GROMACS .gro file of N, CA and C in nm:
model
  288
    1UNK      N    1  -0.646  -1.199  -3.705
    1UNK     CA    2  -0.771  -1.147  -3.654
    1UNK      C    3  -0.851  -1.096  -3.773
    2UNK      N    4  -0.990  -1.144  -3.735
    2UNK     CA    5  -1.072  -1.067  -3.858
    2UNK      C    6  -1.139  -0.979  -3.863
    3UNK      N    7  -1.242  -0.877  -3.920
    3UNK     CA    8  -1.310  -0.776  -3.898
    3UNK      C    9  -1.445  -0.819  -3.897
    4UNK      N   10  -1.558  -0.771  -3.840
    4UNK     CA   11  -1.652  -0.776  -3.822
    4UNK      C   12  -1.738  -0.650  -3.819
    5UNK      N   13  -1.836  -0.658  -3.879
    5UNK     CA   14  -1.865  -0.501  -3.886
    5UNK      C   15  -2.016  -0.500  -3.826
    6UNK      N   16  -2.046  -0.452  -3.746
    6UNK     CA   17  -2.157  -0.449  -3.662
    6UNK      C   18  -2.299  -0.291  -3.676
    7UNK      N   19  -2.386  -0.283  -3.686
    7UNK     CA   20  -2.475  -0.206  -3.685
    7UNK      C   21  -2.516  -0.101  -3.561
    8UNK      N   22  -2.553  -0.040  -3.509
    8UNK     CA   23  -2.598  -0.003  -3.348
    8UNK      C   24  -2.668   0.113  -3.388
    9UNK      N   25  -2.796   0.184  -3.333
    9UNK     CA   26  -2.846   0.228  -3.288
    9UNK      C   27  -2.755   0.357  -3.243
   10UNK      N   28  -2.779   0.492  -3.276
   10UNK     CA   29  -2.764   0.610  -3.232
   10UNK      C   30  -2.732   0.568  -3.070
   11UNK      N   31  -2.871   0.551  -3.043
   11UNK     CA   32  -2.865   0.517  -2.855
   11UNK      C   33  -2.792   0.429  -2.814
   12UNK      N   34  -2.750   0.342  -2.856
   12UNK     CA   35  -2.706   0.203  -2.803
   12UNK      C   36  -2.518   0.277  -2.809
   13UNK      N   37  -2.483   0.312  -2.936
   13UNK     CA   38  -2.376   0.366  -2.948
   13UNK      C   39  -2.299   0.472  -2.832
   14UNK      N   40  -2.420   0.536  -2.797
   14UNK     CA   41  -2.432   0.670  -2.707
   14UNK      C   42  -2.383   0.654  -2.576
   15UNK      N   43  -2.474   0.496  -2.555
   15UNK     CA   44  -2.428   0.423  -2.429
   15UNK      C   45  -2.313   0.369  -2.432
   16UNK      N   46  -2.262   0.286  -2.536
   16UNK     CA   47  -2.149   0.217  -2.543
   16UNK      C   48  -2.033   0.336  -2.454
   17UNK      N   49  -2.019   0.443  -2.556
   17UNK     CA   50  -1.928   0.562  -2.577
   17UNK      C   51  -1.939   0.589  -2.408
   18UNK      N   52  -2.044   0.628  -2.346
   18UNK     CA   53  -2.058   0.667  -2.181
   18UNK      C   54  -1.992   0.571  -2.125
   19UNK      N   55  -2.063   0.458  -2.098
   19UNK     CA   56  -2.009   0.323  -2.072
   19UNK      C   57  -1.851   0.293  -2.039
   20UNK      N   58  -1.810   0.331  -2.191
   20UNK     CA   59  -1.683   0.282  -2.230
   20UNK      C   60  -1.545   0.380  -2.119
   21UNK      N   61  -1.585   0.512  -2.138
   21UNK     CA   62  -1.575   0.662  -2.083
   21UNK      C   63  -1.528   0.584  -1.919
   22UNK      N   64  -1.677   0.573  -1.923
   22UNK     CA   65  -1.724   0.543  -1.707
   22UNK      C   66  -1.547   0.472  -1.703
   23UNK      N   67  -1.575   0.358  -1.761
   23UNK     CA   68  -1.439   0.237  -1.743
   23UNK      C   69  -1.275   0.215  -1.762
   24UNK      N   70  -1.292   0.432  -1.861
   24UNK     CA   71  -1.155   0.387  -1.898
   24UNK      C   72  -1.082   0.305  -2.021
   25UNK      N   73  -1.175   0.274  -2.101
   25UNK     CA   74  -1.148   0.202  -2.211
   25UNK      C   75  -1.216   0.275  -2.341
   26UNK      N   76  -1.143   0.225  -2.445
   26UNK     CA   77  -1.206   0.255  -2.567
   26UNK      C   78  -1.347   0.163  -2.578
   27UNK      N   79  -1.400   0.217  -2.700
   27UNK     CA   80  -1.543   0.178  -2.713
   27UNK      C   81  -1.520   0.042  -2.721
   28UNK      N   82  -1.385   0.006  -2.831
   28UNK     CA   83  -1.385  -0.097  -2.922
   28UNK      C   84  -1.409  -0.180  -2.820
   29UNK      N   85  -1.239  -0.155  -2.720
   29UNK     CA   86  -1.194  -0.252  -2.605
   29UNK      C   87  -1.361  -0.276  -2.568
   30UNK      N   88  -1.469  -0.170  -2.482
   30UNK     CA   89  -1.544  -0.194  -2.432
   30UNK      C   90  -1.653  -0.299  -2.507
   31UNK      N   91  -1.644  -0.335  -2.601
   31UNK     CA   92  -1.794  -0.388  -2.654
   31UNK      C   93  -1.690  -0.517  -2.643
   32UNK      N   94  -1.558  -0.532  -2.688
   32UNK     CA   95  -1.513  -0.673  -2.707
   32UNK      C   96  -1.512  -0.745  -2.578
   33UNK      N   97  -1.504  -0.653  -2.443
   33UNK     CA   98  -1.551  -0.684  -2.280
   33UNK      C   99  -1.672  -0.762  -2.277
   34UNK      N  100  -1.779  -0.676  -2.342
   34UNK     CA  101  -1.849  -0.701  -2.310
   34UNK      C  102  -1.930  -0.862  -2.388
   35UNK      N  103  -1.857  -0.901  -2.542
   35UNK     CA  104  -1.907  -0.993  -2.559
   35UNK      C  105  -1.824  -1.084  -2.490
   36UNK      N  106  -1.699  -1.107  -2.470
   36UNK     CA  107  -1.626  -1.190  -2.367
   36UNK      C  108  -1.707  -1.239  -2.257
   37UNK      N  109  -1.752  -1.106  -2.205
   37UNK     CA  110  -1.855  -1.134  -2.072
   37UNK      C  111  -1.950  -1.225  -2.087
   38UNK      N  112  -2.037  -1.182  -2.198
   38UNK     CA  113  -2.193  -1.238  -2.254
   38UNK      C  114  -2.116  -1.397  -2.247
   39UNK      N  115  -2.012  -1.440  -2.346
   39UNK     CA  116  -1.986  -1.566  -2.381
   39UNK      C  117  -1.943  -1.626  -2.276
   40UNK      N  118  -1.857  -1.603  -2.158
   40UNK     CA  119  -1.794  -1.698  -2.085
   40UNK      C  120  -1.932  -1.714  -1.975
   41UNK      N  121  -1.929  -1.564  -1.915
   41UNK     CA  122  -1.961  -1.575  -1.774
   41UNK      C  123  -2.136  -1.573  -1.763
   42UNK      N  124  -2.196  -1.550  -1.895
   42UNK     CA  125  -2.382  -1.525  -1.921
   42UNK      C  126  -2.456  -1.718  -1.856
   43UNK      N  127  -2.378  -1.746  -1.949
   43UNK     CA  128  -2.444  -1.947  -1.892
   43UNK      C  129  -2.446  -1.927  -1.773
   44UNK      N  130  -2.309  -1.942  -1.691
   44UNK     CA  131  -2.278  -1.975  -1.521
   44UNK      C  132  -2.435  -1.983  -1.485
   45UNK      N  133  -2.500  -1.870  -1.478
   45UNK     CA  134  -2.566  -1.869  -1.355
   45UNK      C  135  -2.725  -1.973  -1.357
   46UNK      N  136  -2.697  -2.026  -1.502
   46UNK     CA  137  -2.771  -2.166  -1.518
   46UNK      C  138  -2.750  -2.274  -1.515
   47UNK      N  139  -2.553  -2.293  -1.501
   47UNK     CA  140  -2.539  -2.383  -1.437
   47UNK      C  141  -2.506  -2.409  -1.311
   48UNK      N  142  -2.532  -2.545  -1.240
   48UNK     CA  143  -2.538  -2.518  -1.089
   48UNK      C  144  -2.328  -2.552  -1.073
   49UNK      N  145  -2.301  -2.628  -1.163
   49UNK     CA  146  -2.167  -2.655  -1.140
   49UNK      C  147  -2.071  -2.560  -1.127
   50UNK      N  148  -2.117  -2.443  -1.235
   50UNK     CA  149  -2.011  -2.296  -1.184
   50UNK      C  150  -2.099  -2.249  -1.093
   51UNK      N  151  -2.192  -2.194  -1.041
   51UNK     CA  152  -2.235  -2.195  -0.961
   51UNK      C  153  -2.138  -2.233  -0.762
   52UNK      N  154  -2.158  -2.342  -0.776
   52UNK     CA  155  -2.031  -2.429  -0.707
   52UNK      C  156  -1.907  -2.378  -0.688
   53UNK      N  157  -1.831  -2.362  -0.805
   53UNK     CA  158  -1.743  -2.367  -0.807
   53UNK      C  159  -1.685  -2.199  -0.805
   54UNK      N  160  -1.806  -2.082  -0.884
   54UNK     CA  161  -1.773  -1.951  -0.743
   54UNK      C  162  -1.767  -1.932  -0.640
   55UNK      N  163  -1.913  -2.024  -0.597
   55UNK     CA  164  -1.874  -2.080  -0.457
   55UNK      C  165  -1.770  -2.076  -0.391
   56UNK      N  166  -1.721  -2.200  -0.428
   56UNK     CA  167  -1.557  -2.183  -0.413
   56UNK      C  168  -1.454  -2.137  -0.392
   57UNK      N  169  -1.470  -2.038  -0.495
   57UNK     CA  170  -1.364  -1.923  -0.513
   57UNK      C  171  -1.378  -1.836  -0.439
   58UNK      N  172  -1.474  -1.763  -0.374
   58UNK     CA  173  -1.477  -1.690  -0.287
   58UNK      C  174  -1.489  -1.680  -0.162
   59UNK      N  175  -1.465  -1.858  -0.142
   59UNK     CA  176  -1.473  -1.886   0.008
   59UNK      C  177  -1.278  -1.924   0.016
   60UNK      N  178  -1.217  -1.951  -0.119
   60UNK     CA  179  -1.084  -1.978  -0.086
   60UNK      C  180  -1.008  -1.808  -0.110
   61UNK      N  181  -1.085  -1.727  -0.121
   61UNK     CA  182  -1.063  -1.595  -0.087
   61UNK      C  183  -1.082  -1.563   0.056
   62UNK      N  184  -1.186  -1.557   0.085
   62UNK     CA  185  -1.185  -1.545   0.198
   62UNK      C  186  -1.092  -1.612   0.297
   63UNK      N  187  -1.085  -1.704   0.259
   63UNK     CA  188  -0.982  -1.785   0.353
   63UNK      C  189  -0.783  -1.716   0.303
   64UNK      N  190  -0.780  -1.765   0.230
   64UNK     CA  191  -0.633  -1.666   0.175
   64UNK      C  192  -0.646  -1.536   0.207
   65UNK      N  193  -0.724  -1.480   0.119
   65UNK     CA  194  -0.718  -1.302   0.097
   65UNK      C  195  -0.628  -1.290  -0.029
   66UNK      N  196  -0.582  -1.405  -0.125
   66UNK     CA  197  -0.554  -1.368  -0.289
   66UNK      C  198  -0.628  -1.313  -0.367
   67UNK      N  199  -0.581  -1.242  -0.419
   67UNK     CA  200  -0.661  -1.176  -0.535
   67UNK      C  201  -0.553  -1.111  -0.621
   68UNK      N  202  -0.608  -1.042  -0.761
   68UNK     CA  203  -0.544  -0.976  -0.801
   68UNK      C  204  -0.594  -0.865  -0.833
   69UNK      N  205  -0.553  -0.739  -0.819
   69UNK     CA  206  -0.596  -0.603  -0.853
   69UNK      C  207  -0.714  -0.571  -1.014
   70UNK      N  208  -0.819  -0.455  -0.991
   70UNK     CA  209  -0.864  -0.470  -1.070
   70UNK      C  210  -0.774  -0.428  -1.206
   71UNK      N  211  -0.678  -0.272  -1.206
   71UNK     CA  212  -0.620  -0.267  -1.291
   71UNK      C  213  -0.525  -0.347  -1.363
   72UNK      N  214  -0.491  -0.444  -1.323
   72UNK     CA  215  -0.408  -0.541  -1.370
   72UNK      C  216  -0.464  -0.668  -1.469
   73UNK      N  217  -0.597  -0.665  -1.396
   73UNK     CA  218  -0.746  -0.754  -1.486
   73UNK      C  219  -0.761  -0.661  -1.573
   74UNK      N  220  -0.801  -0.563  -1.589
   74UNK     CA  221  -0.804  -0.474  -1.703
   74UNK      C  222  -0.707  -0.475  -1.805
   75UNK      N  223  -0.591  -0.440  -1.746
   75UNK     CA  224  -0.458  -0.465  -1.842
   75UNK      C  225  -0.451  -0.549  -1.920
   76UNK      N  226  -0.439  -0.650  -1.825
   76UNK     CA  227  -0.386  -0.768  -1.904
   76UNK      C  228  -0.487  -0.844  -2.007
   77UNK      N  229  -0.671  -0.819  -2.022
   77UNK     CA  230  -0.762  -0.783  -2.080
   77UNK      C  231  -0.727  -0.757  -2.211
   78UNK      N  232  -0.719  -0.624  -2.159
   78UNK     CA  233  -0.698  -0.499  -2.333
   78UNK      C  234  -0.565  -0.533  -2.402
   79UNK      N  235  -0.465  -0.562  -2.314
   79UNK     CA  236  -0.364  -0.644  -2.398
   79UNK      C  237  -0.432  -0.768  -2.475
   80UNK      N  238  -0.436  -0.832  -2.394
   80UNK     CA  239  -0.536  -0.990  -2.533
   80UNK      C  240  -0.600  -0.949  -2.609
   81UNK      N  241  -0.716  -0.838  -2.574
   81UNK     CA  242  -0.779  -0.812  -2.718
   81UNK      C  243  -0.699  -0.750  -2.811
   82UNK      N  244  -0.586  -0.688  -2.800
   82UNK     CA  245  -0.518  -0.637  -2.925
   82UNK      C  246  -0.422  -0.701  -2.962
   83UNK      N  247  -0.406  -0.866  -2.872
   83UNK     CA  248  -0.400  -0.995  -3.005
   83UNK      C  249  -0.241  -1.028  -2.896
   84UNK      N  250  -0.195  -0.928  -2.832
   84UNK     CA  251  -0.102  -0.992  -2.718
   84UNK      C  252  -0.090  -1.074  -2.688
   85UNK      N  253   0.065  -1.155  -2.671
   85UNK     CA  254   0.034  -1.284  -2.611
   85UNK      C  255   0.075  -1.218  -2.440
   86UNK      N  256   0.052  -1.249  -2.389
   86UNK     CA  257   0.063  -1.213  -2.194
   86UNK      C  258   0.026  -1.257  -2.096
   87UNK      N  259   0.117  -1.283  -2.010
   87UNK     CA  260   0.104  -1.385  -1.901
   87UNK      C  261   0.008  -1.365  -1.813
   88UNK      N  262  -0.094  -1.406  -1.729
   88UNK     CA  263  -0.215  -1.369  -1.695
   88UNK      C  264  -0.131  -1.281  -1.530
   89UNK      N  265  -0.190  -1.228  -1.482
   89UNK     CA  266  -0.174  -1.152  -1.337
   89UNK      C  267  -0.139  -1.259  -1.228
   90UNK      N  268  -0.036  -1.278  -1.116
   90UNK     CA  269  -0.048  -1.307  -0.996
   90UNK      C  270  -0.092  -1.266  -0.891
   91UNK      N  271  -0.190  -1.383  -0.844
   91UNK     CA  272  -0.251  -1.322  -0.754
   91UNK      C  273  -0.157  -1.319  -0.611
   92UNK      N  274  -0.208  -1.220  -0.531
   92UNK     CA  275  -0.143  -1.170  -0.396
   92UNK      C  276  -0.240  -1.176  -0.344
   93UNK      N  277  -0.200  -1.126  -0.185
   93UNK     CA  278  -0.267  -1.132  -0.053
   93UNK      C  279  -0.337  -0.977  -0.120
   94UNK      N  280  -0.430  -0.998  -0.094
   94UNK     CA  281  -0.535  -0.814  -0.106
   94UNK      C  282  -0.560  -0.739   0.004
   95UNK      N  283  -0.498  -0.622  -0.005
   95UNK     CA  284  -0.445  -0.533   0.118
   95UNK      C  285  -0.546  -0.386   0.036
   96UNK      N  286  -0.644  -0.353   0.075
   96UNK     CA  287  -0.755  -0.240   0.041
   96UNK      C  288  -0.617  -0.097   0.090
   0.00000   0.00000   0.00000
């Protein structure tokens, strides 16, 4: 893994730090969330094919009721970013 050294804004930082706080995570974890986010999931909603294919997913939810917990998405998250190798979450029936 390499380093990258990034600039921010008093304010922007301020937010990160709240942000990060709100979620439970470190800043770091939080900003590396958040470019993960920007990169995978920012396109989707210009293309119509993922689009579709959330579609999808939340109608074969609805129909199952699989899912997997949010803390466990989190986990297994902040593990990868600190370079972990780890098996992704199974999903179960989702019982609130």
């Amino acid at each position: 893994m390499t380093n990258t050294a990034i600039q921010l804004s008093a304010e922007l930082k301020a937010a990160i730090a709240e942000a990060a706080q709100r979620a439970g995570m470190s800043e770091h974890d939080y900003i590396l969330a958040a470019i993960h986010q920007k990169l995978i999931y920012d396109d989707a909603g210009d293309d119509p094919a993922a689009c579709l294919e959330a579609d999808r997913n939340w109608d074969e939810f609805l129909k199952t009721g699989l899912a997997v917990p949010f803390d466990e998405v989190k986990d297994y998250w902040e593990r990868r970013f600190r370079g972990e190798q780890v098996d992704p979450p199974k999903a179960r029936v989702f019982k609130p």
